[in-house]
Amino acid sequence: MTVPVTLGVFAKWPAPGHAKTRLIPLLGAEGAARAAMTLLKRSLHWIDECPGHVNAVLWTDGGTRSDWLSLLGTLQTPSRWQLQAQVSGHLGARMQAAMAWQFARMGGQGHSLLMGTDTPTLGCGHIAALCEALQAHDAALIPALDGGYVMIGTRGLCTPAFGALEWGSERVAQQTRQALSSGGFSQY
């Protein structure tokens, strides 16, 4: 039996001044928005090519529902995707709400994964690797070079992973691992 997998993608609508704002000094507001759109499309397209048992949720920030539906319409299987607006709050609160929603949709069973759109080297193999790690662990991370992580997966609600951490800092992956350990959750 295949374990249900839901992958949530956190995405800002790539409007000038709204997305990839740290790139504005280098690229300008329009250039940063174009870079954000390129990364967003790249992420959606590779996920769309992953095996059909992976359910996909696009957790949106900004843009209109029509904007997002139009973007999803460029994919081979747009019906695979669900649109959900991110809740307000710090990144951890938004991630925790997304994980809770995803688990509720799977009846509390399966693997729930979250990622952003600024990691062009990710692919279907990364989803498979996280799911493999979740066979033996409560949580798994794919670390980023900057001290954060590019994808997290859990096989249950691991709420300590999304608490009062220094979100956006070079310590977030380390703090996430410490919070999981303190909460008694095994991790890979």
PDB file of C-alpha atoms in Angstrom:
ATOM      1  CA  MET A   1       0.000   0.000   0.000  1.00  0.00           C
ATOM      2  CA  THR A   2       1.317   3.422  -0.946  1.00  0.00           C
ATOM      3  CA  VAL A   3       1.490   5.931   1.892  1.00  0.00           C
ATOM      4  CA  PRO A   4      -0.395   9.136   1.010  1.00  0.00           C
ATOM      5  CA  VAL A   5       1.919  12.089   0.415  1.00  0.00           C
ATOM      6  CA  THR A   6       0.924  15.742   0.317  1.00  0.00           C
ATOM      7  CA  LEU A   7       3.479  18.316  -0.778  1.00  0.00           C
ATOM      8  CA  GLY A   8       2.716  21.908   0.115  1.00  0.00           C
ATOM      9  CA  VAL A   9       4.479  24.659  -1.805  1.00  0.00           C
ATOM     10  CA  PHE A  10       4.738  28.075  -0.142  1.00  0.00           C
ATOM     11  CA  ALA A  11       4.695  30.798  -2.793  1.00  0.00           C
ATOM     12  CA  LYS A  12       4.362  34.562  -2.989  1.00  0.00           C
ATOM     13  CA  TRP A  13       2.764  36.007  -6.070  1.00  0.00           C
ATOM     14  CA  PRO A  14       5.741  37.412  -8.025  1.00  0.00           C
ATOM     15  CA  ALA A  15       4.676  41.066  -8.061  1.00  0.00           C
ATOM     16  CA  PRO A  16       7.350  43.779  -8.163  1.00  0.00           C
ATOM     17  CA  GLY A  17       8.211  44.778  -4.613  1.00  0.00           C
ATOM     18  CA  HIS A  18       6.488  41.719  -3.091  1.00  0.00           C
ATOM     19  CA  ALA A  19       8.626  38.714  -4.015  1.00  0.00           C
ATOM     20  CA  LYS A  20      12.381  38.194  -3.723  1.00  0.00           C
ATOM     21  CA  THR A  21      12.735  41.631  -2.148  1.00  0.00           C
ATOM     22  CA  ARG A  22      16.343  40.958  -1.067  1.00  0.00           C
ATOM     23  CA  LEU A  23      17.227  40.784  -4.782  1.00  0.00           C
ATOM     24  CA  ILE A  24      15.811  44.251  -5.553  1.00  0.00           C
ATOM     25  CA  PRO A  25      19.134  46.096  -4.947  1.00  0.00           C
ATOM     26  CA  LEU A  26      20.775  43.824  -7.513  1.00  0.00           C
ATOM     27  CA  LEU A  27      17.976  43.265 -10.048  1.00  0.00           C
ATOM     28  CA  GLY A  28      15.455  46.041  -9.415  1.00  0.00           C
ATOM     29  CA  ALA A  29      11.845  45.359  -8.437  1.00  0.00           C
ATOM     30  CA  GLU A  30      10.831  44.134 -11.923  1.00  0.00           C
ATOM     31  CA  GLY A  31      13.902  41.904 -12.256  1.00  0.00           C
ATOM     32  CA  ALA A  32      13.346  40.387  -8.815  1.00  0.00           C
ATOM     33  CA  ALA A  33       9.709  39.671  -9.739  1.00  0.00           C
ATOM     34  CA  ARG A  34      10.812  37.996 -12.997  1.00  0.00           C
ATOM     35  CA  ALA A  35      13.324  35.864 -11.072  1.00  0.00           C
ATOM     36  CA  ALA A  36      10.591  34.890  -8.603  1.00  0.00           C
ATOM     37  CA  MET A  37       8.238  33.896 -11.435  1.00  0.00           C
ATOM     38  CA  THR A  38      10.960  31.796 -13.076  1.00  0.00           C
ATOM     39  CA  LEU A  39      11.654  29.953  -9.820  1.00  0.00           C
ATOM     40  CA  LEU A  40       7.936  29.502  -9.120  1.00  0.00           C
ATOM     41  CA  LYS A  41       7.263  28.042 -12.576  1.00  0.00           C
ATOM     42  CA  ARG A  42      10.310  25.759 -12.325  1.00  0.00           C
ATOM     43  CA  SER A  43       9.067  24.373  -8.991  1.00  0.00           C
ATOM     44  CA  LEU A  44       5.505  23.828 -10.167  1.00  0.00           C
ATOM     45  CA  HIS A  45       6.602  22.094 -13.366  1.00  0.00           C
ATOM     46  CA  TRP A  46       8.966  19.582 -11.740  1.00  0.00           C
ATOM     47  CA  ILE A  47       6.426  18.767  -9.033  1.00  0.00           C
ATOM     48  CA  ASP A  48       3.796  18.281 -11.741  1.00  0.00           C
ATOM     49  CA  GLU A  49       6.047  15.592 -13.249  1.00  0.00           C
ATOM     50  CA  CYS A  50       6.339  13.590  -9.996  1.00  0.00           C
ATOM     51  CA  PRO A  51       4.411  10.335  -9.487  1.00  0.00           C
ATOM     52  CA  GLY A  52       0.647  10.704  -9.293  1.00  0.00           C
ATOM     53  CA  HIS A  53       0.375   9.566  -5.663  1.00  0.00           C
ATOM     54  CA  VAL A  54       1.883  12.913  -4.538  1.00  0.00           C
ATOM     55  CA  ASN A  55      -0.933  15.373  -3.857  1.00  0.00           C
ATOM     56  CA  ALA A  56       0.039  19.008  -4.312  1.00  0.00           C
ATOM     57  CA  VAL A  57      -1.145  22.126  -2.501  1.00  0.00           C
ATOM     58  CA  LEU A  58      -0.087  25.618  -3.485  1.00  0.00           C
ATOM     59  CA  TRP A  59      -0.034  27.806  -0.356  1.00  0.00           C
ATOM     60  CA  THR A  60      -0.436  31.294  -1.777  1.00  0.00           C
ATOM     61  CA  ASP A  61       0.532  34.743  -0.557  1.00  0.00           C
ATOM     62  CA  GLY A  62      -0.665  37.657  -2.695  1.00  0.00           C
ATOM     63  CA  GLY A  63      -2.053  37.580  -6.202  1.00  0.00           C
ATOM     64  CA  THR A  64      -5.641  36.759  -7.036  1.00  0.00           C
ATOM     65  CA  ARG A  65      -7.212  33.334  -7.298  1.00  0.00           C
ATOM     66  CA  SER A  66      -7.494  33.988 -11.035  1.00  0.00           C
ATOM     67  CA  ASP A  67      -3.725  34.720 -11.243  1.00  0.00           C
ATOM     68  CA  TRP A  68      -2.884  31.442  -9.532  1.00  0.00           C
ATOM     69  CA  LEU A  69      -5.373  29.391 -11.557  1.00  0.00           C
ATOM     70  CA  SER A  70      -3.961  30.847 -14.758  1.00  0.00           C
ATOM     71  CA  LEU A  71      -0.449  29.845 -13.682  1.00  0.00           C
ATOM     72  CA  LEU A  72      -1.587  26.336 -12.746  1.00  0.00           C
ATOM     73  CA  GLY A  73      -3.287  26.114 -16.145  1.00  0.00           C
ATOM     74  CA  THR A  74       0.182  25.972 -17.754  1.00  0.00           C
ATOM     75  CA  LEU A  75       0.849  22.589 -16.111  1.00  0.00           C
ATOM     76  CA  GLN A  76       0.126  19.155 -17.565  1.00  0.00           C
ATOM     77  CA  THR A  77      -2.102  18.181 -14.634  1.00  0.00           C
ATOM     78  CA  PRO A  78      -3.543  21.371 -13.101  1.00  0.00           C
ATOM     79  CA  SER A  79      -6.305  19.346 -11.430  1.00  0.00           C
ATOM     80  CA  ARG A  80      -3.683  17.727  -9.181  1.00  0.00           C
ATOM     81  CA  TRP A  81      -3.233  21.062  -7.392  1.00  0.00           C
ATOM     82  CA  GLN A  82      -5.288  22.628  -4.633  1.00  0.00           C
ATOM     83  CA  LEU A  83      -5.056  26.338  -3.865  1.00  0.00           C
ATOM     84  CA  GLN A  84      -5.003  27.499  -0.256  1.00  0.00           C
ATOM     85  CA  ALA A  85      -4.159  30.937   1.120  1.00  0.00           C
ATOM     86  CA  GLN A  86      -1.452  31.071   3.759  1.00  0.00           C
ATOM     87  CA  VAL A  87      -2.646  32.182   7.180  1.00  0.00           C
ATOM     88  CA  SER A  88      -1.149  35.310   8.718  1.00  0.00           C
ATOM     89  CA  GLY A  89       1.678  35.178  11.236  1.00  0.00           C
ATOM     90  CA  HIS A  90       5.355  34.312  11.276  1.00  0.00           C
ATOM     91  CA  LEU A  91       6.653  31.653   8.910  1.00  0.00           C
ATOM     92  CA  GLY A  92       6.469  28.928  11.553  1.00  0.00           C
ATOM     93  CA  ALA A  93       2.810  29.657  12.311  1.00  0.00           C
ATOM     94  CA  ARG A  94       1.995  29.558   8.595  1.00  0.00           C
ATOM     95  CA  MET A  95       3.887  26.281   8.153  1.00  0.00           C
ATOM     96  CA  GLN A  96       2.230  24.688  11.181  1.00  0.00           C
ATOM     97  CA  ALA A  97      -1.226  25.671   9.894  1.00  0.00           C
ATOM     98  CA  ALA A  98      -0.386  24.239   6.471  1.00  0.00           C
ATOM     99  CA  MET A  99       0.857  20.960   7.956  1.00  0.00           C
ATOM    100  CA  ALA A 100      -2.269  20.635  10.115  1.00  0.00           C
ATOM    101  CA  TRP A 101      -4.500  21.246   7.078  1.00  0.00           C
ATOM    102  CA  GLN A 102      -2.566  18.747   4.952  1.00  0.00           C
ATOM    103  CA  PHE A 103      -2.788  16.043   7.632  1.00  0.00           C
ATOM    104  CA  ALA A 104      -6.496  16.703   8.079  1.00  0.00           C
ATOM    105  CA  ARG A 105      -6.975  16.215   4.315  1.00  0.00           C
ATOM    106  CA  MET A 106      -5.161  12.859   4.574  1.00  0.00           C
ATOM    107  CA  GLY A 107      -7.201  11.741   7.568  1.00  0.00           C
ATOM    108  CA  GLY A 108      -4.221  12.143   9.895  1.00  0.00           C
ATOM    109  CA  GLN A 109      -2.190   9.550   7.975  1.00  0.00           C
ATOM    110  CA  GLY A 110       0.678   9.797   5.521  1.00  0.00           C
ATOM    111  CA  HIS A 111       3.581  12.116   4.917  1.00  0.00           C
ATOM    112  CA  SER A 112       3.197  15.874   4.831  1.00  0.00           C
ATOM    113  CA  LEU A 113       5.941  17.880   3.126  1.00  0.00           C
ATOM    114  CA  LEU A 114       6.523  21.625   2.765  1.00  0.00           C
ATOM    115  CA  MET A 115       8.901  23.585   0.562  1.00  0.00           C
ATOM    116  CA  GLY A 116       9.426  27.023  -0.918  1.00  0.00           C
ATOM    117  CA  THR A 117      10.052  27.890  -4.548  1.00  0.00           C
ATOM    118  CA  ASP A 118      13.584  29.253  -4.466  1.00  0.00           C
ATOM    119  CA  THR A 119      15.441  25.946  -4.778  1.00  0.00           C
ATOM    120  CA  PRO A 120      15.821  25.162  -8.494  1.00  0.00           C
ATOM    121  CA  THR A 121      17.901  22.031  -7.883  1.00  0.00           C
ATOM    122  CA  LEU A 122      15.113  20.090  -6.147  1.00  0.00           C
ATOM    123  CA  GLY A 123      13.358  17.282  -7.988  1.00  0.00           C
ATOM    124  CA  CYS A 124      11.139  14.244  -7.534  1.00  0.00           C
ATOM    125  CA  GLY A 125      14.038  12.302  -6.046  1.00  0.00           C
ATOM    126  CA  HIS A 126      14.095  14.659  -3.072  1.00  0.00           C
ATOM    127  CA  ILE A 127      10.447  13.904  -2.327  1.00  0.00           C
ATOM    128  CA  ALA A 128      11.198  10.177  -2.534  1.00  0.00           C
ATOM    129  CA  ALA A 129      14.220  10.564  -0.222  1.00  0.00           C
ATOM    130  CA  LEU A 130      12.210  12.460   2.395  1.00  0.00           C
ATOM    131  CA  CYS A 131       9.401   9.894   2.255  1.00  0.00           C
ATOM    132  CA  GLU A 132      11.941   7.087   2.642  1.00  0.00           C
ATOM    133  CA  ALA A 133      13.409   8.818   5.711  1.00  0.00           C
ATOM    134  CA  LEU A 134       9.898   9.236   7.129  1.00  0.00           C
ATOM    135  CA  GLN A 135       9.434   5.465   7.138  1.00  0.00           C
ATOM    136  CA  ALA A 136      11.709   5.352  10.192  1.00  0.00           C
ATOM    137  CA  HIS A 137      11.595   8.919  11.554  1.00  0.00           C
ATOM    138  CA  ASP A 138       8.961  11.444  12.643  1.00  0.00           C
ATOM    139  CA  ALA A 139      10.560  14.295  10.681  1.00  0.00           C
ATOM    140  CA  ALA A 140      13.154  14.829   7.964  1.00  0.00           C
ATOM    141  CA  LEU A 141      14.818  17.949   6.576  1.00  0.00           C
ATOM    142  CA  ILE A 142      16.778  18.761   3.458  1.00  0.00           C
ATOM    143  CA  PRO A 143      19.250  21.354   4.726  1.00  0.00           C
ATOM    144  CA  ALA A 144      20.144  24.531   2.842  1.00  0.00           C
ATOM    145  CA  LEU A 145      23.623  26.000   2.537  1.00  0.00           C
ATOM    146  CA  ASP A 146      22.543  29.106   4.470  1.00  0.00           C
ATOM    147  CA  GLY A 147      21.678  27.209   7.681  1.00  0.00           C
ATOM    148  CA  GLY A 148      17.981  26.822   6.927  1.00  0.00           C
ATOM    149  CA  TYR A 149      16.288  24.025   5.062  1.00  0.00           C
ATOM    150  CA  VAL A 150      14.665  23.735   1.635  1.00  0.00           C
ATOM    151  CA  MET A 151      12.120  21.038   2.450  1.00  0.00           C
ATOM    152  CA  ILE A 152      10.689  19.489   5.595  1.00  0.00           C
ATOM    153  CA  GLY A 153       8.573  16.395   5.935  1.00  0.00           C
ATOM    154  CA  THR A 154       6.734  14.863   8.872  1.00  0.00           C
ATOM    155  CA  ARG A 155       4.598  11.811   9.424  1.00  0.00           C
ATOM    156  CA  GLY A 156       2.528  13.472  12.129  1.00  0.00           C
ATOM    157  CA  LEU A 157       2.020  16.908  13.607  1.00  0.00           C
ATOM    158  CA  CYS A 158       5.474  17.800  14.913  1.00  0.00           C
ATOM    159  CA  THR A 159       4.432  21.194  16.246  1.00  0.00           C
ATOM    160  CA  PRO A 160       7.752  21.999  17.990  1.00  0.00           C
ATOM    161  CA  ALA A 161       9.351  22.271  14.527  1.00  0.00           C
ATOM    162  CA  PHE A 162       7.330  25.411  13.808  1.00  0.00           C
ATOM    163  CA  GLY A 163       7.525  27.302  17.092  1.00  0.00           C
ATOM    164  CA  ALA A 164       9.387  30.398  18.160  1.00  0.00           C
ATOM    165  CA  LEU A 165      12.511  29.933  16.073  1.00  0.00           C
ATOM    166  CA  GLU A 166      14.723  32.547  14.454  1.00  0.00           C
ATOM    167  CA  TRP A 167      12.971  32.246  11.081  1.00  0.00           C
ATOM    168  CA  GLY A 168      15.130  33.419   8.194  1.00  0.00           C
ATOM    169  CA  SER A 169      18.341  33.067  10.206  1.00  0.00           C
ATOM    170  CA  GLU A 170      21.318  30.802   9.602  1.00  0.00           C
ATOM    171  CA  ARG A 171      20.293  28.867  12.739  1.00  0.00           C
ATOM    172  CA  VAL A 172      16.773  27.788  11.759  1.00  0.00           C
ATOM    173  CA  ALA A 173      17.667  24.210  10.743  1.00  0.00           C
ATOM    174  CA  GLN A 174      19.693  23.703  13.928  1.00  0.00           C
ATOM    175  CA  GLN A 175      16.911  25.192  16.063  1.00  0.00           C
ATOM    176  CA  THR A 176      14.316  23.048  14.301  1.00  0.00           C
ATOM    177  CA  ARG A 177      16.336  19.910  15.033  1.00  0.00           C
ATOM    178  CA  GLN A 178      16.755  20.943  18.676  1.00  0.00           C
ATOM    179  CA  ALA A 179      13.024  21.632  19.022  1.00  0.00           C
ATOM    180  CA  LEU A 180      12.166  18.249  17.504  1.00  0.00           C
ATOM    181  CA  SER A 181      14.611  16.449  19.829  1.00  0.00           C
ATOM    182  CA  SER A 182      13.274  18.293  22.878  1.00  0.00           C
ATOM    183  CA  GLY A 183       9.747  17.296  21.839  1.00  0.00           C
ATOM    184  CA  GLY A 184      10.727  13.619  21.603  1.00  0.00           C
ATOM    185  CA  PHE A 185      10.448  13.407  17.807  1.00  0.00           C
ATOM    186  CA  SER A 186      12.934  11.294  15.852  1.00  0.00           C
ATOM    187  CA  GLN A 187      14.473  12.939  12.819  1.00  0.00           C
ATOM    188  CA  TYR A 188      16.622  12.364   9.814  1.00  0.00           C
TER     189      TYR A 188
END
